[in-house]
C-alpha positions as a Markdown table, in Angstrom:
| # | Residue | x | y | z |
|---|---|---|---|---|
| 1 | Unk | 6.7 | 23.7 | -22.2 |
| 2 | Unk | 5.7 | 23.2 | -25.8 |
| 3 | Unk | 2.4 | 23.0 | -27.4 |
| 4 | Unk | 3.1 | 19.1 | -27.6 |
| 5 | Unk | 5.0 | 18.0 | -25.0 |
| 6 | Unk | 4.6 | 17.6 | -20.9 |
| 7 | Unk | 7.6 | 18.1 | -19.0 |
| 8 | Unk | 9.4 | 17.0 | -15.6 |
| 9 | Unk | 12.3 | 17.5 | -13.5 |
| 10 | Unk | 13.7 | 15.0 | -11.2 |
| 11 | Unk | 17.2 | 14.5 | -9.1 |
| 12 | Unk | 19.0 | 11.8 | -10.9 |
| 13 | Unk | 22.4 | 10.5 | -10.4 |
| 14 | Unk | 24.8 | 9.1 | -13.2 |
| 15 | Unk | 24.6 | 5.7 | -12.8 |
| 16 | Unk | 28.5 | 5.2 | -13.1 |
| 17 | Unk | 28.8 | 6.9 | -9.8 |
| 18 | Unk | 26.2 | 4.0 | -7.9 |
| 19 | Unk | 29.4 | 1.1 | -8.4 |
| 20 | Unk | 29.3 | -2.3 | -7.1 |
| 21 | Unk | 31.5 | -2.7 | -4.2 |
| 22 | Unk | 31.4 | -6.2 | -3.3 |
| 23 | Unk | 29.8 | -8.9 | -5.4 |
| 24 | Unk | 29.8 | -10.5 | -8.8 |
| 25 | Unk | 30.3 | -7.3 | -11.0 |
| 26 | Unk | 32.5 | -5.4 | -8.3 |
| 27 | Unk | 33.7 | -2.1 | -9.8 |
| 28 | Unk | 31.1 | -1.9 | -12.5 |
| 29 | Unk | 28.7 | 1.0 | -12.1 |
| 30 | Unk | 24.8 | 0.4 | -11.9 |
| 31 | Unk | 23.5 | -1.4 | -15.6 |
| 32 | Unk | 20.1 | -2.2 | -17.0 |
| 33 | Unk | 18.1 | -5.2 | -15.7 |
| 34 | Unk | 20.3 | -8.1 | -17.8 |
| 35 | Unk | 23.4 | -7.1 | -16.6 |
| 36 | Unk | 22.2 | -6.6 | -13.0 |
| 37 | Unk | 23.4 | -9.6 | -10.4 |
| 38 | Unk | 21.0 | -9.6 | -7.6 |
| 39 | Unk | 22.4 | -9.6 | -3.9 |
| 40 | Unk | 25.6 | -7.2 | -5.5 |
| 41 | Unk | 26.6 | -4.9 | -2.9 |
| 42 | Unk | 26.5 | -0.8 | -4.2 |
| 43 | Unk | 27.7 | 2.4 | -3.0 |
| 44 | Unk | 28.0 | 5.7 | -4.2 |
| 45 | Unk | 31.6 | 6.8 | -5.8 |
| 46 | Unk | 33.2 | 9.4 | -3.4 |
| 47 | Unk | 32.3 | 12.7 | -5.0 |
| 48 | Unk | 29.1 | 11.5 | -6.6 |
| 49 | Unk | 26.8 | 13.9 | -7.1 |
| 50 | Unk | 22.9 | 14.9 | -8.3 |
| 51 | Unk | 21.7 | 16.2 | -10.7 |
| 52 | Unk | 18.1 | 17.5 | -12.3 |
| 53 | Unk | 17.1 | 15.1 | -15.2 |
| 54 | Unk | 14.8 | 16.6 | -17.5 |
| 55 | Unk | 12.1 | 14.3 | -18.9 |
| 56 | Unk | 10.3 | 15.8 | -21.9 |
| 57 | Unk | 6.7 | 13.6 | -23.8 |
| 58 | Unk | 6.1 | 14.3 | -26.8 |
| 59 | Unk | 3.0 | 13.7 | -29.1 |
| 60 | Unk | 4.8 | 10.4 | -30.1 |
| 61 | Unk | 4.5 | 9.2 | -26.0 |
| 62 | Unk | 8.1 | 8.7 | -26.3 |
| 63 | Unk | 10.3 | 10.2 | -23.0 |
| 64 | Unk | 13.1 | 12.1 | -24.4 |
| 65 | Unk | 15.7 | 14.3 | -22.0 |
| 66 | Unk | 14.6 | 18.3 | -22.0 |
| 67 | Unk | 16.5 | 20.9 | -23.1 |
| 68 | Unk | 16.9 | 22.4 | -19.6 |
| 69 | Unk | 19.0 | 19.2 | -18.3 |
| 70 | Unk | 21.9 | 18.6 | -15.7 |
| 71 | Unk | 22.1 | 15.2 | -17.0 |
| 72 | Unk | 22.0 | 13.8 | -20.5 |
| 73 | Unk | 21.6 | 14.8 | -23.8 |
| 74 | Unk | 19.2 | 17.1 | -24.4 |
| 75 | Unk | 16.5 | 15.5 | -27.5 |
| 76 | Unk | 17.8 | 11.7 | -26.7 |
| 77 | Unk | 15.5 | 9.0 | -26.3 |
| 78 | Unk | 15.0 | 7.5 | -22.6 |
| 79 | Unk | 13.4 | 4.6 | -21.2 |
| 80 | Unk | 12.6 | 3.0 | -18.5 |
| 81 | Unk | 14.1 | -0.2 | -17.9 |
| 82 | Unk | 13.6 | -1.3 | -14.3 |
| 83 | Unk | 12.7 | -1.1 | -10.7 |
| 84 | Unk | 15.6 | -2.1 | -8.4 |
| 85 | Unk | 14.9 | -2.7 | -4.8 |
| 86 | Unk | 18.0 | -2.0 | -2.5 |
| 87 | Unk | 18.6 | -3.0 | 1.6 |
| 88 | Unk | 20.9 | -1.5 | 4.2 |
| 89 | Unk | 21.6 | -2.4 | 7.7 |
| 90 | Unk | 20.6 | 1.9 | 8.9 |
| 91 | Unk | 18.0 | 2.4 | 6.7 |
| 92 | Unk | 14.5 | 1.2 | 5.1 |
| 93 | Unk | 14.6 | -0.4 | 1.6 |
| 94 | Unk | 15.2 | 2.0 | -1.1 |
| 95 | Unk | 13.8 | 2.3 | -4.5 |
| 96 | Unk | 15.4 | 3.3 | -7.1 |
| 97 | Unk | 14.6 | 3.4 | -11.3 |
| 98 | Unk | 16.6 | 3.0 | -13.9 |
| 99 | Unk | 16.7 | 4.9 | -16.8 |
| 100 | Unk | 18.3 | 4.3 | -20.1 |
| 101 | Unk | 19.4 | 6.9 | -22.5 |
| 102 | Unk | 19.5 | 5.9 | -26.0 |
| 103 | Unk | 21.3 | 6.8 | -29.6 |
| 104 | Unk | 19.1 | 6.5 | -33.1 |
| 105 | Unk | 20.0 | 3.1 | -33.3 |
| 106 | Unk | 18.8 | 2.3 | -29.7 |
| 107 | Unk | 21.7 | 1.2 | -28.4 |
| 108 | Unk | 22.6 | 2.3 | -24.7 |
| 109 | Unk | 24.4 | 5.5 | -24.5 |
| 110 | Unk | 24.0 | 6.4 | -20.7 |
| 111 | Unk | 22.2 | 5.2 | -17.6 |
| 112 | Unk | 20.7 | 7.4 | -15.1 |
| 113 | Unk | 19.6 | 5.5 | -11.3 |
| 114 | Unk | 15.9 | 7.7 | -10.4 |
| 115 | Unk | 16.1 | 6.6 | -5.8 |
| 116 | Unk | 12.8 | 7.3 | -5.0 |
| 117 | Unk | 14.4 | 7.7 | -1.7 |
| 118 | Unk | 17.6 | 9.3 | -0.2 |
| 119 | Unk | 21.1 | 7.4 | -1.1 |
| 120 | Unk | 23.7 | 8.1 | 1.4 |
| 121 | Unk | 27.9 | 8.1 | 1.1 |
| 122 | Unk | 29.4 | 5.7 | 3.0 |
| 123 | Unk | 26.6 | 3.3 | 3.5 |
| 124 | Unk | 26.2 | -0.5 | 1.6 |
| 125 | Unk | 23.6 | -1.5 | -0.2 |
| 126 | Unk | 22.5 | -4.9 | -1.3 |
| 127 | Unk | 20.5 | -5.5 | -4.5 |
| 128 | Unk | 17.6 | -7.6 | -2.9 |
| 129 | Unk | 14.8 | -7.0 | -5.7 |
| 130 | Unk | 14.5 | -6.2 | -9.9 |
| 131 | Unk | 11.2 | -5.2 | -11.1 |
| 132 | Unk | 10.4 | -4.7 | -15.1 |
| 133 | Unk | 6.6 | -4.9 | -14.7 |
| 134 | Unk | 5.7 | -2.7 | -12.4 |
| 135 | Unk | 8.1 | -0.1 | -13.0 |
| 136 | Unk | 5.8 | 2.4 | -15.0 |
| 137 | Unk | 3.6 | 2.5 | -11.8 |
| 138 | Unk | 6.5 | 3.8 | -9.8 |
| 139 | Unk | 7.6 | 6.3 | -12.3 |
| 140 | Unk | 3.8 | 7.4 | -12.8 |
| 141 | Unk | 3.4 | 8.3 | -8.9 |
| 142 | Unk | 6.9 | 10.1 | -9.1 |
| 143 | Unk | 5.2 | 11.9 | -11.9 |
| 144 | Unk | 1.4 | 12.6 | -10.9 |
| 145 | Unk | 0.5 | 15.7 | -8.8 |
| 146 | Unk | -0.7 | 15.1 | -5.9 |
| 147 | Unk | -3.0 | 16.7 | -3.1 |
| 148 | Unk | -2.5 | 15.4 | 0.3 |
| 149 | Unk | -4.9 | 14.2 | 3.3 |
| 150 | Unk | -6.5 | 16.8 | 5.1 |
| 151 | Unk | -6.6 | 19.2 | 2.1 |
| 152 | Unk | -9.8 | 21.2 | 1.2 |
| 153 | Unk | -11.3 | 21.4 | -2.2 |
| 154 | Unk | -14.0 | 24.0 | -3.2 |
| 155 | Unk | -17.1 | 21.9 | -4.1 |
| 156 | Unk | -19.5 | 23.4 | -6.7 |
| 157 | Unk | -22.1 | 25.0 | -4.3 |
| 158 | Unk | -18.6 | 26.8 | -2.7 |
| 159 | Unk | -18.5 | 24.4 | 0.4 |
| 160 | Unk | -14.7 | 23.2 | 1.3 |
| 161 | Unk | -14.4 | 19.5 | 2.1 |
| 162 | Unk | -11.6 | 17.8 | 2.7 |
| 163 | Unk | -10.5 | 15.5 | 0.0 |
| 164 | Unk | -10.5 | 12.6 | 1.7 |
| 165 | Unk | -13.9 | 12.8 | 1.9 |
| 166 | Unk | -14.3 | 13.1 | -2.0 |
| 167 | Unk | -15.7 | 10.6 | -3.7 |
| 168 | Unk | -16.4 | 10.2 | -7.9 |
| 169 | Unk | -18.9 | 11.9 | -9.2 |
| 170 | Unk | -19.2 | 14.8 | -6.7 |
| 171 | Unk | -19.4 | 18.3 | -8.1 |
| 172 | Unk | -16.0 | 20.1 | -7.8 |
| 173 | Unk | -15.7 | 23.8 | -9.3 |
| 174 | Unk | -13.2 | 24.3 | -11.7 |
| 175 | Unk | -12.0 | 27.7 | -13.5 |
| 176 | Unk | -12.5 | 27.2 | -17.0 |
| 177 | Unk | -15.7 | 24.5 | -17.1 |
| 178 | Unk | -17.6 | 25.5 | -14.2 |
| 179 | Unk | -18.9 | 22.8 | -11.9 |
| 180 | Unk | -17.3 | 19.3 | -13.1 |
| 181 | Unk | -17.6 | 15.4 | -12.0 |
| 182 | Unk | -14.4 | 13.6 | -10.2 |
| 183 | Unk | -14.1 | 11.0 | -12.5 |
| 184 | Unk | -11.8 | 8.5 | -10.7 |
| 185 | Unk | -9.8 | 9.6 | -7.5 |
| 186 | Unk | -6.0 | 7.8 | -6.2 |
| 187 | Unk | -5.0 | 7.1 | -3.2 |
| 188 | Unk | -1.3 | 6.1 | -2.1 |
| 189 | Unk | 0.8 | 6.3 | 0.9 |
| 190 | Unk | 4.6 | 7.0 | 0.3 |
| 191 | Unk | 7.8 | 7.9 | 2.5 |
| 192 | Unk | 7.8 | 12.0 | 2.6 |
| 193 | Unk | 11.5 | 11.4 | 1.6 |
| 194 | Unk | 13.2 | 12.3 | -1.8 |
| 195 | Unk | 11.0 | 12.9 | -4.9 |
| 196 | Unk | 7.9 | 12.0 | -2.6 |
| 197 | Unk | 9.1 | 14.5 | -0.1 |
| 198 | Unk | 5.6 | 16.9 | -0.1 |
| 199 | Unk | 6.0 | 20.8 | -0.1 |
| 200 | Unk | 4.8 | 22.8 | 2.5 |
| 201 | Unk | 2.7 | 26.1 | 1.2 |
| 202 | Unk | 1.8 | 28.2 | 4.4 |
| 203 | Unk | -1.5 | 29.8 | 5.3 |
| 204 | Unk | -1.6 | 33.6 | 3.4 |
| 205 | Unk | 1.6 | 32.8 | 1.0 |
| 206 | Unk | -0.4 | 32.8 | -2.0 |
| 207 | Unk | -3.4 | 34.3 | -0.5 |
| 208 | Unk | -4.3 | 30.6 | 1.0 |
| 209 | Unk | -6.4 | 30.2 | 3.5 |
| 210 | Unk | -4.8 | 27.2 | 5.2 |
| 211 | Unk | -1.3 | 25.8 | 5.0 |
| 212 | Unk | -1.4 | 23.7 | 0.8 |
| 213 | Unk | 1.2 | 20.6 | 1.0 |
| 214 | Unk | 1.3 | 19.1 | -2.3 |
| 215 | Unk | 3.3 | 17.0 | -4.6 |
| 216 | Unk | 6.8 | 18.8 | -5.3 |
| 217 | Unk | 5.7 | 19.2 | -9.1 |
| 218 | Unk | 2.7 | 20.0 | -8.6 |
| 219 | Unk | 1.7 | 23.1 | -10.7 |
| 220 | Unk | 0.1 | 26.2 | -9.2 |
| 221 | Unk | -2.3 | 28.5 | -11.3 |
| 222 | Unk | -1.3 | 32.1 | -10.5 |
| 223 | Unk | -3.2 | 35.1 | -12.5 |
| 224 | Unk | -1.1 | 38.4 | -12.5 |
| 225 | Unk | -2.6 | 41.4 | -12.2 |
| 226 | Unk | 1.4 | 43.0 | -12.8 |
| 227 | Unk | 3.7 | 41.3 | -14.5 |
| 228 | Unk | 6.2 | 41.2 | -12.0 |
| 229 | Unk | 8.1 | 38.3 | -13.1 |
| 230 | Unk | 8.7 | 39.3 | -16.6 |
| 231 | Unk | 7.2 | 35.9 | -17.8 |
| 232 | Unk | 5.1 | 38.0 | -20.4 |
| 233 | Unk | 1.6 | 37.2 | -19.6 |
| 234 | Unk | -1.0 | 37.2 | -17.0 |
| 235 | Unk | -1.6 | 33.8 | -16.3 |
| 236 | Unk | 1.1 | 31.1 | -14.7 |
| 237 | Unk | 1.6 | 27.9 | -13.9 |
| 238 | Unk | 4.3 | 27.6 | -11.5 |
| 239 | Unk | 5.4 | 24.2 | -9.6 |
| 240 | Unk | 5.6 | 24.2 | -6.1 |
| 241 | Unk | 9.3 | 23.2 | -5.8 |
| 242 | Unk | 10.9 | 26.2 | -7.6 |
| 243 | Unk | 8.9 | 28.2 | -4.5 |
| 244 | Unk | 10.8 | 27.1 | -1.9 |
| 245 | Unk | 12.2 | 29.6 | 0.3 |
| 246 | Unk | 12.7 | 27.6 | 3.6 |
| 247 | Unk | 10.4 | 30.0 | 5.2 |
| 248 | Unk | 6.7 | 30.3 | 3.7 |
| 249 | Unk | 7.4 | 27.3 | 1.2 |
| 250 | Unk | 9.7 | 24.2 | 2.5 |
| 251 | Unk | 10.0 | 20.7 | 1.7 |
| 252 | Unk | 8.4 | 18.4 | 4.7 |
| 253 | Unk | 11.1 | 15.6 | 4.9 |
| 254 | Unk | 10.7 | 12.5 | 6.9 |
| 255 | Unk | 7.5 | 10.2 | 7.7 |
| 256 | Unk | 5.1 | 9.1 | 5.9 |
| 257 | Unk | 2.3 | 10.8 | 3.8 |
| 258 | Unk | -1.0 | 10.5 | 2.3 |
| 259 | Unk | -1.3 | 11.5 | -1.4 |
| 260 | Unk | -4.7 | 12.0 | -3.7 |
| 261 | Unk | -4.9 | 12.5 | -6.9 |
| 262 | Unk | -8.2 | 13.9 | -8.6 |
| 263 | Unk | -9.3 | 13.0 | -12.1 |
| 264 | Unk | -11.4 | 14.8 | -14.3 |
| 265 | Unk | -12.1 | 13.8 | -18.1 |
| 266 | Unk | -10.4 | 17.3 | -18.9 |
| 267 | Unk | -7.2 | 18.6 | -17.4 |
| 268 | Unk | -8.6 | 20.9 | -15.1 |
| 269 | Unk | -7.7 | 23.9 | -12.7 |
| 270 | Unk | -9.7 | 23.5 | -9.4 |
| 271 | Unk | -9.3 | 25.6 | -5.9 |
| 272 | Unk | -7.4 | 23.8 | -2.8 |
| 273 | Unk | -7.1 | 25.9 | 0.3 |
| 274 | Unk | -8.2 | 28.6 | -2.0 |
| 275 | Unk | -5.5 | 28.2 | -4.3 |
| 276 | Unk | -6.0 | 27.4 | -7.9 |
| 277 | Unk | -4.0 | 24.5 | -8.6 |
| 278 | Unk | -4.0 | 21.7 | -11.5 |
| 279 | Unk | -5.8 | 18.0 | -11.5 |
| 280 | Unk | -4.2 | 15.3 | -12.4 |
| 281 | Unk | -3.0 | 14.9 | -16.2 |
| 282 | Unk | -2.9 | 12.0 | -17.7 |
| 283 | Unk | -0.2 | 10.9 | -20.3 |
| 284 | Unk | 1.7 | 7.8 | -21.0 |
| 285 | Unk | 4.0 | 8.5 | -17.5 |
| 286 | Unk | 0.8 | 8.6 | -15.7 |
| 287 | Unk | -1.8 | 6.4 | -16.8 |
| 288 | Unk | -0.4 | 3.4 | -15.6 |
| 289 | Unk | -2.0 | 4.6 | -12.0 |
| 290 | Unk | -5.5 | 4.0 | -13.6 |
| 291 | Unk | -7.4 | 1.3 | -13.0 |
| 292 | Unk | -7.8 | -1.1 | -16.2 |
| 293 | Unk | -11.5 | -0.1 | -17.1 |
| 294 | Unk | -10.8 | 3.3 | -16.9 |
| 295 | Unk | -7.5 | 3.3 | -19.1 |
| 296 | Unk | -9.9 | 0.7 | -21.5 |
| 297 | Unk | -12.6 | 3.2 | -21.8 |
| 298 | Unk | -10.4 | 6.4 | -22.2 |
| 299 | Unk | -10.5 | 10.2 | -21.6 |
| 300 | Unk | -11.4 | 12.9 | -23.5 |
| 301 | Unk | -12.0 | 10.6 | -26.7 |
| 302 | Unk | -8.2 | 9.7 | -26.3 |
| 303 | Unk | -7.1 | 6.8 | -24.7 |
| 304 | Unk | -5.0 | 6.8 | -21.5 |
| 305 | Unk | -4.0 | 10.8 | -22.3 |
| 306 | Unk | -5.8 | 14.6 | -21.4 |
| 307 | Unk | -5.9 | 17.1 | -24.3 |
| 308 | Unk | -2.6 | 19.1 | -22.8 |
| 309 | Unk | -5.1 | 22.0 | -22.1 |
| 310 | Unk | -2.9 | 24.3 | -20.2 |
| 311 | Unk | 0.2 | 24.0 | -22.3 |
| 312 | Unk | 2.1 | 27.3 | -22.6 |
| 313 | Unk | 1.7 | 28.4 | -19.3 |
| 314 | Unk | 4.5 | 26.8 | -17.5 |
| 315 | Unk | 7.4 | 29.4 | -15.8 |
| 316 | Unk | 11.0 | 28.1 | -16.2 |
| 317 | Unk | 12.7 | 27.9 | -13.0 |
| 318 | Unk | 15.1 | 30.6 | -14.1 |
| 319 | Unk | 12.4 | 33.4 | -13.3 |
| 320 | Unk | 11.7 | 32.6 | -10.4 |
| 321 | Unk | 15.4 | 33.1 | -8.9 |
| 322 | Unk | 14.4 | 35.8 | -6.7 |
| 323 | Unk | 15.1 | 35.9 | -3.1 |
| 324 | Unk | 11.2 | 35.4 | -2.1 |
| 325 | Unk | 9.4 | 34.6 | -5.6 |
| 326 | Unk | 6.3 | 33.6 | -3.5 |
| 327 | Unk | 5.7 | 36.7 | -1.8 |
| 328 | Unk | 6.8 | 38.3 | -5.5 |
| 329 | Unk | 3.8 | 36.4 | -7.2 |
| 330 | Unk | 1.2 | 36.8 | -4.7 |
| 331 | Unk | 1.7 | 40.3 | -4.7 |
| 332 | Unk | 2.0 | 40.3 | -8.5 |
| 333 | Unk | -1.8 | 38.5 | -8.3 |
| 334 | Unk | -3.3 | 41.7 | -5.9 |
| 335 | Unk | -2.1 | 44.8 | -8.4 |
């Protein structure tokens, strides 16, 4: 990650492989919100498959796709068009955004369909809902890391409490500014399938006391003693997803869960389960899960965006394809 930018990965699919199969536009594949015909029946194409999506914000708050892509064209301008609400006769309703890919001119070059839950082969589903207003506020809790319920955070006077129990204004103790306020905390309950699936981070992995189960992008602060993963510095910020190992760090599929968010007015690095782990940042993606007085008043002396604080220390996946790069960095944080 740049100096300027904040950066995401999420599993996309072309949206040529999500065609129509019964309906007005049969045997067109998935389009922005005016050419969409509601009650169209979709599936995916036989051999469709996902991909990582890299969304990159720059200082400009425009998305554009990341150089580290599956899909896309890395540098090319992307928005969000819509909010698309799917049924099937097996399953719960699905939800699933729509992104556009644009050239200099801004005309559509390539749409990407964002299910914010599992699409299966073989299985119909009827377009039943189109949402352009809320849209942002979907894509911002796909983007915001996320504690979840039950989790303890280290309080200023050292005490754990569970976050739950948090409220604004209480004392948390963070790494770099000592003892700050919670500004504002969120609250949302989302299927534990696809992007919202949490990760699991057992008790002793990374020297935590209790099992962590955050947000899948959720970044965690690791200070190494050795520089075992060849990253070229001490200190790390490593997201939870490119951890798992099926063993000490897995994905908890299925159900539902409870995720917080905690807001500082700095981007922060507090202790969860004895872990250091980043607060919430707030950009463009993310600030449309702020209530209207706080997005008024703004952060930091910058409306709706966080000085990016911790940029530079993020870890490309690519080092951390070792067979256990858990066990590799907690060990790298003890000598």
């Amino acid at each position: 990650m740049s100096d300027r930018t904040t950066s995401q990965s999420v599993s996309a699919l072309r949206a040529a492989d999500l065609v129509v199969t019964s309906g007005a536009n049969e045997g067109d594949g998935l389009s922005f919100a005016s050419d969409l015909i509601m009650d169209d029946i979709y599936g995916l194409r036989p051999g469709a498959s996902f991909g990582r999506l890299a969304l990159l914000l720059g200082d400009a708050q425009a998305m554009t796709v990341g150089a580290d892509t599956e899909l896309g064209t890395p540098g090319a301008e992307l928005h969000l068009d819509c909010a698309l609400t799917l049924m099937s006769e097996n399953a719960p309703v699905t939800e699933v955004l729509v992104l556009v890919q644009v050239d200099a001119a801004g005309h559509a070059e390539e749409v990407f369909a964002l299910p914010l839950a599992p699409l299966t082969p073989k299985t119909e589903y009827q377009l039943v809902g189109l949402d352009r207003t809320h849209a942002a506020q979907k894509l911002a809790q796909v983007a915001c890391v996320s504690f979840t319920r039950g989790t303890h955070i280290t309080m200023g006077s050292g005490r754990q409490r569970p976050i739950e129990e948090l409220k604004p204004g209480d004392p948390v103790l963070t790494r770099d500014d000592g003892v700050q306020p919670i500004r504002w905390i969120g609250q949302s309950t989302q299927r534990a399938v696809g992007e919202f699936a949490p990760i699991r981070i057992t008790a002793g992995t990374l020297n935590n006391t209790r099992d962590l189960i955050v947000s899948p992008d959720h970044r965690l602060f690791i200070y190494q003693r050795t520089d075992r993963l060849g990253a070229g510095r001490s200190e790390l910020l490593v997201k939870a997803r490119h951890l798992v190992n099926d063993q000490s760090v897995s994905v908890q599929q299925g159900g539902f869960v409870d995720y917080f968010q905690l807001l500082f007015d700095t981007h922060q690095i507090i202790y969860a389960e004895g872990i250091a782990a980043e607060s919430m940042f707030v950009d463009d993606r993310t600030a449309p899960l702020l209530p209207p007085l706080l997005a008024q008043n703004g952060l930091d002396g910058q409306p709706h965006r966080h000085r990016n604080a911790l940029r530079g220390l993020d870890v490309k996946q690519d080092l951390l394809d070792h067979p256990d790069a858990a066990d590799l960095l907690r060990r790298a944080s003890l000598r």
